[in-house]
Backbone atoms as SQL, in Angstrom:
CREATE TABLE atoms (id INTEGER PRIMARY KEY, chain TEXT, resi INTEGER, resn TEXT, atom TEXT, x REAL, y REAL, z REAL);
INSERT INTO atoms VALUES
  (1, 'A', 1, 'MET', 'N', -12.276, -37.072, 23.375),
  (2, 'A', 1, 'MET', 'CA', -11.213, -36.173, 23.775),
  (3, 'A', 1, 'MET', 'C', -10.025, -36.286, 22.821),
  (4, 'A', 2, 'ASN', 'N', -9.749, -37.495, 22.391),
  (5, 'A', 2, 'ASN', 'CA', -8.633, -37.725, 21.481),
  (6, 'A', 2, 'ASN', 'C', -8.879, -37.038, 20.134),
  (7, 'A', 3, 'GLN', 'N', -10.125, -37.057, 19.665),
  (8, 'A', 3, 'GLN', 'CA', -10.490, -36.401, 18.411),
  (9, 'A', 3, 'GLN', 'C', -10.303, -34.887, 18.518),
  (10, 'A', 4, 'PHE', 'N', -10.639, -34.325, 19.670),
  (11, 'A', 4, 'PHE', 'CA', -10.480, -32.894, 19.898),
  (12, 'A', 4, 'PHE', 'C', -8.998, -32.492, 19.836),
  (13, 'A', 5, 'LEU', 'N', -8.139, -33.244, 20.485),
  (14, 'A', 5, 'LEU', 'CA', -6.704, -32.953, 20.461),
  (15, 'A', 5, 'LEU', 'C', -6.141, -33.077, 19.045),
  (16, 'A', 6, 'HIS', 'N', -6.590, -34.108, 18.339),
  (17, 'A', 6, 'HIS', 'CA', -6.133, -34.298, 16.954),
  (18, 'A', 6, 'HIS', 'C', -6.562, -33.121, 16.078),
  (19, 'A', 7, 'SER', 'N', -7.800, -32.685, 16.227),
  (20, 'A', 7, 'SER', 'CA', -8.303, -31.553, 15.438),
  (21, 'A', 7, 'SER', 'C', -7.563, -30.262, 15.795),
  (22, 'A', 8, 'THR', 'N', -7.272, -30.067, 17.064),
  (23, 'A', 8, 'THR', 'CA', -6.555, -28.870, 17.499),
  (24, 'A', 8, 'THR', 'C', -5.139, -28.856, 16.935),
  (25, 'A', 9, 'ARG', 'N', -4.455, -29.976, 16.994),
  (26, 'A', 9, 'ARG', 'CA', -3.096, -30.048, 16.442),
  (27, 'A', 9, 'ARG', 'C', -3.101, -29.804, 14.936),
  (28, 'A', 10, 'GLN', 'N', -4.078, -30.366, 14.257),
  (29, 'A', 10, 'GLN', 'CA', -4.167, -30.182, 12.807),
  (30, 'A', 10, 'GLN', 'C', -4.435, -28.711, 12.470),
  (31, 'A', 11, 'PHE', 'N', -5.274, -28.067, 13.247),
  (32, 'A', 11, 'PHE', 'CA', -5.563, -26.655, 13.027),
  (33, 'A', 11, 'PHE', 'C', -4.312, -25.801, 13.229),
  (34, 'A', 12, 'LEU', 'N', -3.531, -26.096, 14.250),
  (35, 'A', 12, 'LEU', 'CA', -2.326, -25.316, 14.543),
  (36, 'A', 12, 'LEU', 'C', -1.243, -25.525, 13.485),
  (37, 'A', 13, 'ARG', 'N', -1.220, -26.703, 12.857),
  (38, 'A', 13, 'ARG', 'CA', -0.225, -26.966, 11.816),
  (39, 'A', 13, 'ARG', 'C', -0.638, -26.433, 10.449),
  (40, 'A', 14, 'ASP', 'N', -1.908, -26.109, 10.284),
  (41, 'A', 14, 'ASP', 'CA', -2.409, -25.631, 8.991),
  (42, 'A', 14, 'ASP', 'C', -1.855, -24.241, 8.713),
  (43, 'A', 15, 'GLU', 'N', -1.167, -24.058, 7.583),
  (44, 'A', 15, 'GLU', 'CA', -0.565, -22.782, 7.232),
  (45, 'A', 15, 'GLU', 'C', -1.286, -22.098, 6.069),
  (46, 'A', 16, 'GLU', 'N', -2.413, -22.581, 5.653),
  (47, 'A', 16, 'GLU', 'CA', -3.140, -22.002, 4.526),
  (48, 'A', 16, 'GLU', 'C', -3.604, -20.580, 4.832),
  (49, 'A', 17, 'GLY', 'N', -4.069, -20.338, 6.039),
  (50, 'A', 17, 'GLY', 'CA', -4.517, -19.006, 6.423),
  (51, 'A', 17, 'GLY', 'C', -3.379, -18.003, 6.480),
  (52, 'A', 18, 'VAL', 'N', -2.198, -18.477, 6.829),
  (53, 'A', 18, 'VAL', 'CA', -1.033, -17.602, 6.905),
  (54, 'A', 18, 'VAL', 'C', -0.725, -17.025, 5.534),
  (55, 'A', 19, 'THR', 'N', -0.854, -17.820, 4.502),
  (56, 'A', 19, 'THR', 'CA', -0.589, -17.351, 3.149),
  (57, 'A', 19, 'THR', 'C', -1.548, -16.222, 2.770),
  (58, 'A', 20, 'ALA', 'N', -2.803, -16.361, 3.114),
  (59, 'A', 20, 'ALA', 'CA', -3.784, -15.321, 2.812),
  (60, 'A', 20, 'ALA', 'C', -3.439, -14.033, 3.549),
  (61, 'A', 21, 'ILE', 'N', -2.994, -14.138, 4.783),
  (62, 'A', 21, 'ILE', 'CA', -2.613, -12.955, 5.552),
  (63, 'A', 21, 'ILE', 'C', -1.403, -12.286, 4.915),
  (64, 'A', 22, 'GLU', 'N', -0.443, -13.083, 4.476),
  (65, 'A', 22, 'GLU', 'CA', 0.743, -12.523, 3.827),
  (66, 'A', 22, 'GLU', 'C', 0.370, -11.782, 2.547),
  (67, 'A', 23, 'TYR', 'N', -0.501, -12.362, 1.744),
  (68, 'A', 23, 'TYR', 'CA', -0.946, -11.680, 0.529),
  (69, 'A', 23, 'TYR', 'C', -1.667, -10.381, 0.865),
  (70, 'A', 24, 'GLY', 'N', -2.446, -10.382, 1.921),
  (71, 'A', 24, 'GLY', 'CA', -3.133, -9.164, 2.348),
  (72, 'A', 24, 'GLY', 'C', -2.156, -8.083, 2.764),
  (73, 'A', 25, 'LEU', 'N', -1.104, -8.461, 3.476),
  (74, 'A', 25, 'LEU', 'CA', -0.085, -7.488, 3.887),
  (75, 'A', 25, 'LEU', 'C', 0.666, -6.931, 2.684),
  (76, 'A', 26, 'ILE', 'N', 0.977, -7.791, 1.730),
  (77, 'A', 26, 'ILE', 'CA', 1.660, -7.328, 0.516),
  (78, 'A', 26, 'ILE', 'C', 0.776, -6.349, -0.245),
  (79, 'A', 27, 'ALA', 'N', -0.503, -6.668, -0.366),
  (80, 'A', 27, 'ALA', 'CA', -1.433, -5.776, -1.064),
  (81, 'A', 27, 'ALA', 'C', -1.537, -4.433, -0.344),
  (82, 'A', 28, 'ALA', 'N', -1.539, -4.449, 0.973),
  (83, 'A', 28, 'ALA', 'CA', -1.598, -3.199, 1.737),
  (84, 'A', 28, 'ALA', 'C', -0.340, -2.363, 1.515),
  (85, 'A', 29, 'LEU', 'N', 0.832, -3.002, 1.493),
  (86, 'A', 29, 'LEU', 'CA', 2.071, -2.266, 1.260),
  (87, 'A', 29, 'LEU', 'C', 2.118, -1.673, -0.145),
  (88, 'A', 30, 'VAL', 'N', 1.633, -2.414, -1.123),
  (89, 'A', 30, 'VAL', 'CA', 1.588, -1.894, -2.490),
  (90, 'A', 30, 'VAL', 'C', 0.642, -0.697, -2.554),
  (91, 'A', 31, 'ALA', 'N', -0.494, -0.794, -1.878),
  (92, 'A', 31, 'ALA', 'CA', -1.449, 0.318, -1.868),
  (93, 'A', 31, 'ALA', 'C', -0.840, 1.562, -1.241),
  (94, 'A', 32, 'VAL', 'N', -0.097, 1.404, -0.153),
  (95, 'A', 32, 'VAL', 'CA', 0.549, 2.552, 0.490),
  (96, 'A', 32, 'VAL', 'C', 1.584, 3.169, -0.447),
  (97, 'A', 33, 'ALA', 'N', 2.347, 2.331, -1.143),
  (98, 'A', 33, 'ALA', 'CA', 3.351, 2.848, -2.082),
  (99, 'A', 33, 'ALA', 'C', 2.690, 3.618, -3.225),
  (100, 'A', 34, 'VAL', 'N', 1.593, 3.100, -3.742),
  (101, 'A', 34, 'VAL', 'CA', 0.888, 3.774, -4.836),
  (102, 'A', 34, 'VAL', 'C', 0.325, 5.109, -4.365),
  (103, 'A', 35, 'ILE', 'N', -0.270, 5.131, -3.191),
  (104, 'A', 35, 'ILE', 'CA', -0.839, 6.368, -2.663),
  (105, 'A', 35, 'ILE', 'C', 0.253, 7.412, -2.453),
  (106, 'A', 36, 'ALA', 'N', 1.389, 6.999, -1.887),
  (107, 'A', 36, 'ALA', 'CA', 2.488, 7.940, -1.667),
  (108, 'A', 36, 'ALA', 'C', 3.023, 8.487, -2.979),
  (109, 'A', 37, 'THR', 'N', 3.151, 7.636, -3.987),
  (110, 'A', 37, 'THR', 'CA', 3.653, 8.073, -5.292),
  (111, 'A', 37, 'THR', 'C', 2.698, 9.052, -5.947),
  (112, 'A', 38, 'VAL', 'N', 1.426, 8.745, -5.916),
  (113, 'A', 38, 'VAL', 'CA', 0.424, 9.635, -6.515),
  (114, 'A', 38, 'VAL', 'C', 0.413, 10.976, -5.790),
  (115, 'A', 39, 'TYR', 'N', 0.544, 10.956, -4.483),
  (116, 'A', 39, 'TYR', 'CA', 0.571, 12.204, -3.716),
  (117, 'A', 39, 'TYR', 'C', 1.782, 13.051, -4.112),
  (118, 'A', 40, 'LEU', 'N', 2.960, 12.429, -4.174),
  (119, 'A', 40, 'LEU', 'CA', 4.171, 13.185, -4.514),
  (120, 'A', 40, 'LEU', 'C', 4.119, 13.736, -5.934),
  (121, 'A', 41, 'VAL', 'N', 3.609, 12.956, -6.865),
  (122, 'A', 41, 'VAL', 'CA', 3.479, 13.436, -8.244),
  (123, 'A', 41, 'VAL', 'C', 2.482, 14.588, -8.291),
  (124, 'A', 42, 'GLY', 'N', 1.412, 14.488, -7.523),
  (125, 'A', 42, 'GLY', 'CA', 0.420, 15.558, -7.482),
  (126, 'A', 42, 'GLY', 'C', 0.994, 16.853, -6.950),
  (127, 'A', 43, 'VAL', 'N', 1.817, 16.769, -5.911),
  (128, 'A', 43, 'VAL', 'CA', 2.445, 17.967, -5.345),
  (129, 'A', 43, 'VAL', 'C', 3.384, 18.585, -6.366),
  (130, 'A', 44, 'ASN', 'N', 4.177, 17.758, -7.043),
  (131, 'A', 44, 'ASN', 'CA', 5.102, 18.284, -8.053),
  (132, 'A', 44, 'ASN', 'C', 4.353, 18.918, -9.220),
  (133, 'A', 45, 'LEU', 'N', 3.273, 18.307, -9.650),
  (134, 'A', 45, 'LEU', 'CA', 2.474, 18.887, -10.737),
  (135, 'A', 45, 'LEU', 'C', 1.856, 20.214, -10.315),
  (136, 'A', 46, 'ASN', 'N', 1.381, 20.274, -9.095),
  (137, 'A', 46, 'ASN', 'CA', 0.790, 21.508, -8.595),
  (138, 'A', 46, 'ASN', 'C', 1.826, 22.631, -8.596),
  (139, 'A', 47, 'THR', 'N', 3.033, 22.338, -8.160),
  (140, 'A', 47, 'THR', 'CA', 4.105, 23.341, -8.161),
  (141, 'A', 47, 'THR', 'C', 4.421, 23.793, -9.578),
  (142, 'A', 48, 'THR', 'N', 4.509, 22.864, -10.495),
  (143, 'A', 48, 'THR', 'CA', 4.809, 23.199, -11.894),
  (144, 'A', 48, 'THR', 'C', 3.719, 24.066, -12.500),
  (145, 'A', 49, 'PHE', 'N', 2.469, 23.710, -12.277),
  (146, 'A', 49, 'PHE', 'CA', 1.371, 24.502, -12.835),
  (147, 'A', 49, 'PHE', 'C', 1.308, 25.888, -12.214),
  (148, 'A', 50, 'ASN', 'N', 1.637, 26.003, -10.940),
  (149, 'A', 50, 'ASN', 'CA', 1.674, 27.333, -10.316),
  (150, 'A', 50, 'ASN', 'C', 2.767, 28.194, -10.932),
  (151, 'A', 51, 'LYS', 'N', 3.924, 27.604, -11.239),
  (152, 'A', 51, 'LYS', 'CA', 4.996, 28.361, -11.901),
  (153, 'A', 51, 'LYS', 'C', 4.558, 28.818, -13.291),
  (154, 'A', 52, 'ILE', 'N', 3.888, 27.951, -14.021),
  (155, 'A', 52, 'ILE', 'CA', 3.397, 28.304, -15.362),
  (156, 'A', 52, 'ILE', 'C', 2.365, 29.426, -15.262),
  (157, 'A', 53, 'LYS', 'N', 1.470, 29.330, -14.282),
  (158, 'A', 53, 'LYS', 'CA', 0.450, 30.365, -14.088),
  (159, 'A', 53, 'LYS', 'C', 1.101, 31.713, -13.782),
  (160, 'A', 54, 'THR', 'N', 2.119, 31.701, -12.936),
  (161, 'A', 54, 'THR', 'CA', 2.820, 32.937, -12.593),
  (162, 'A', 54, 'THR', 'C', 3.492, 33.529, -13.815),
  (163, 'A', 55, 'CYS', 'N', 4.117, 32.706, -14.625),
  (164, 'A', 55, 'CYS', 'CA', 4.787, 33.187, -15.839),
  (165, 'A', 55, 'CYS', 'C', 3.791, 33.746, -16.864),
  (166, 'A', 56, 'LEU', 'N', 2.610, 33.162, -16.920),
  (167, 'A', 56, 'LEU', 'CA', 1.606, 33.655, -17.864),
  (168, 'A', 56, 'LEU', 'C', 0.984, 34.962, -17.385),
  (169, 'A', 57, 'THR', 'N', 0.812, 35.127, -16.094),
  (170, 'A', 57, 'THR', 'CA', 0.167, 36.352, -15.590),
  (171, 'A', 57, 'THR', 'C', 1.165, 37.499, -15.484),
  (172, 'A', 58, 'THR', 'N', 2.400, 37.230, -15.080),
  (173, 'A', 58, 'THR', 'CA', 3.428, 38.274, -14.981),
  (174, 'A', 58, 'THR', 'C', 4.705, 37.773, -15.629),
  (175, 'A', 59, 'PRO', 'N', 4.837, 37.952, -16.954),
  (176, 'A', 59, 'PRO', 'CA', 5.996, 37.417, -17.666),
  (177, 'A', 59, 'PRO', 'C', 7.320, 38.002, -17.204),
  (178, 'A', 60, 'ALA', 'N', 7.312, 39.190, -16.640),
  (179, 'A', 60, 'ALA', 'CA', 8.566, 39.793, -16.202),
  (180, 'A', 60, 'ALA', 'C', 9.186, 39.038, -15.027),
  (181, 'A', 61, 'SER', 'N', 8.360, 38.287, -14.289),
  (182, 'A', 61, 'SER', 'CA', 8.878, 37.570, -13.128),
  (183, 'A', 61, 'SER', 'C', 9.561, 36.256, -13.507),
  (184, 'A', 62, 'CYS', 'N', 9.444, 35.869, -14.754),
  (185, 'A', 62, 'CYS', 'CA', 10.033, 34.600, -15.199),
  (186, 'A', 62, 'CYS', 'C', 11.348, 34.861, -15.924),
  (187, 'A', 63, 'GLY', 'N', 12.348, 34.103, -15.575),
  (188, 'A', 63, 'GLY', 'CA', 13.622, 34.208, -16.266),
  (189, 'A', 63, 'GLY', 'C', 13.599, 33.361, -17.524),
  (190, 'A', 64, 'THR', 'N', 14.227, 33.821, -18.559),
  (191, 'A', 64, 'THR', 'CA', 14.249, 33.051, -19.800),
  (192, 'A', 64, 'THR', 'C', 15.507, 32.259, -19.951);
């Protein structure tokens, strides 16, 4: 019984797993930031290319 209590206390004091969880959370946050950035850049590029397409098809609609 004493060995069981000692092992349980040692397990509860062990912080090695916590570090792995923290690294996992950081990696997840970085992934979300990258996805959001790529999405926003994609939307802006799409808008720019649509403006260029409009100017090429109907030049009168574009201001110089």
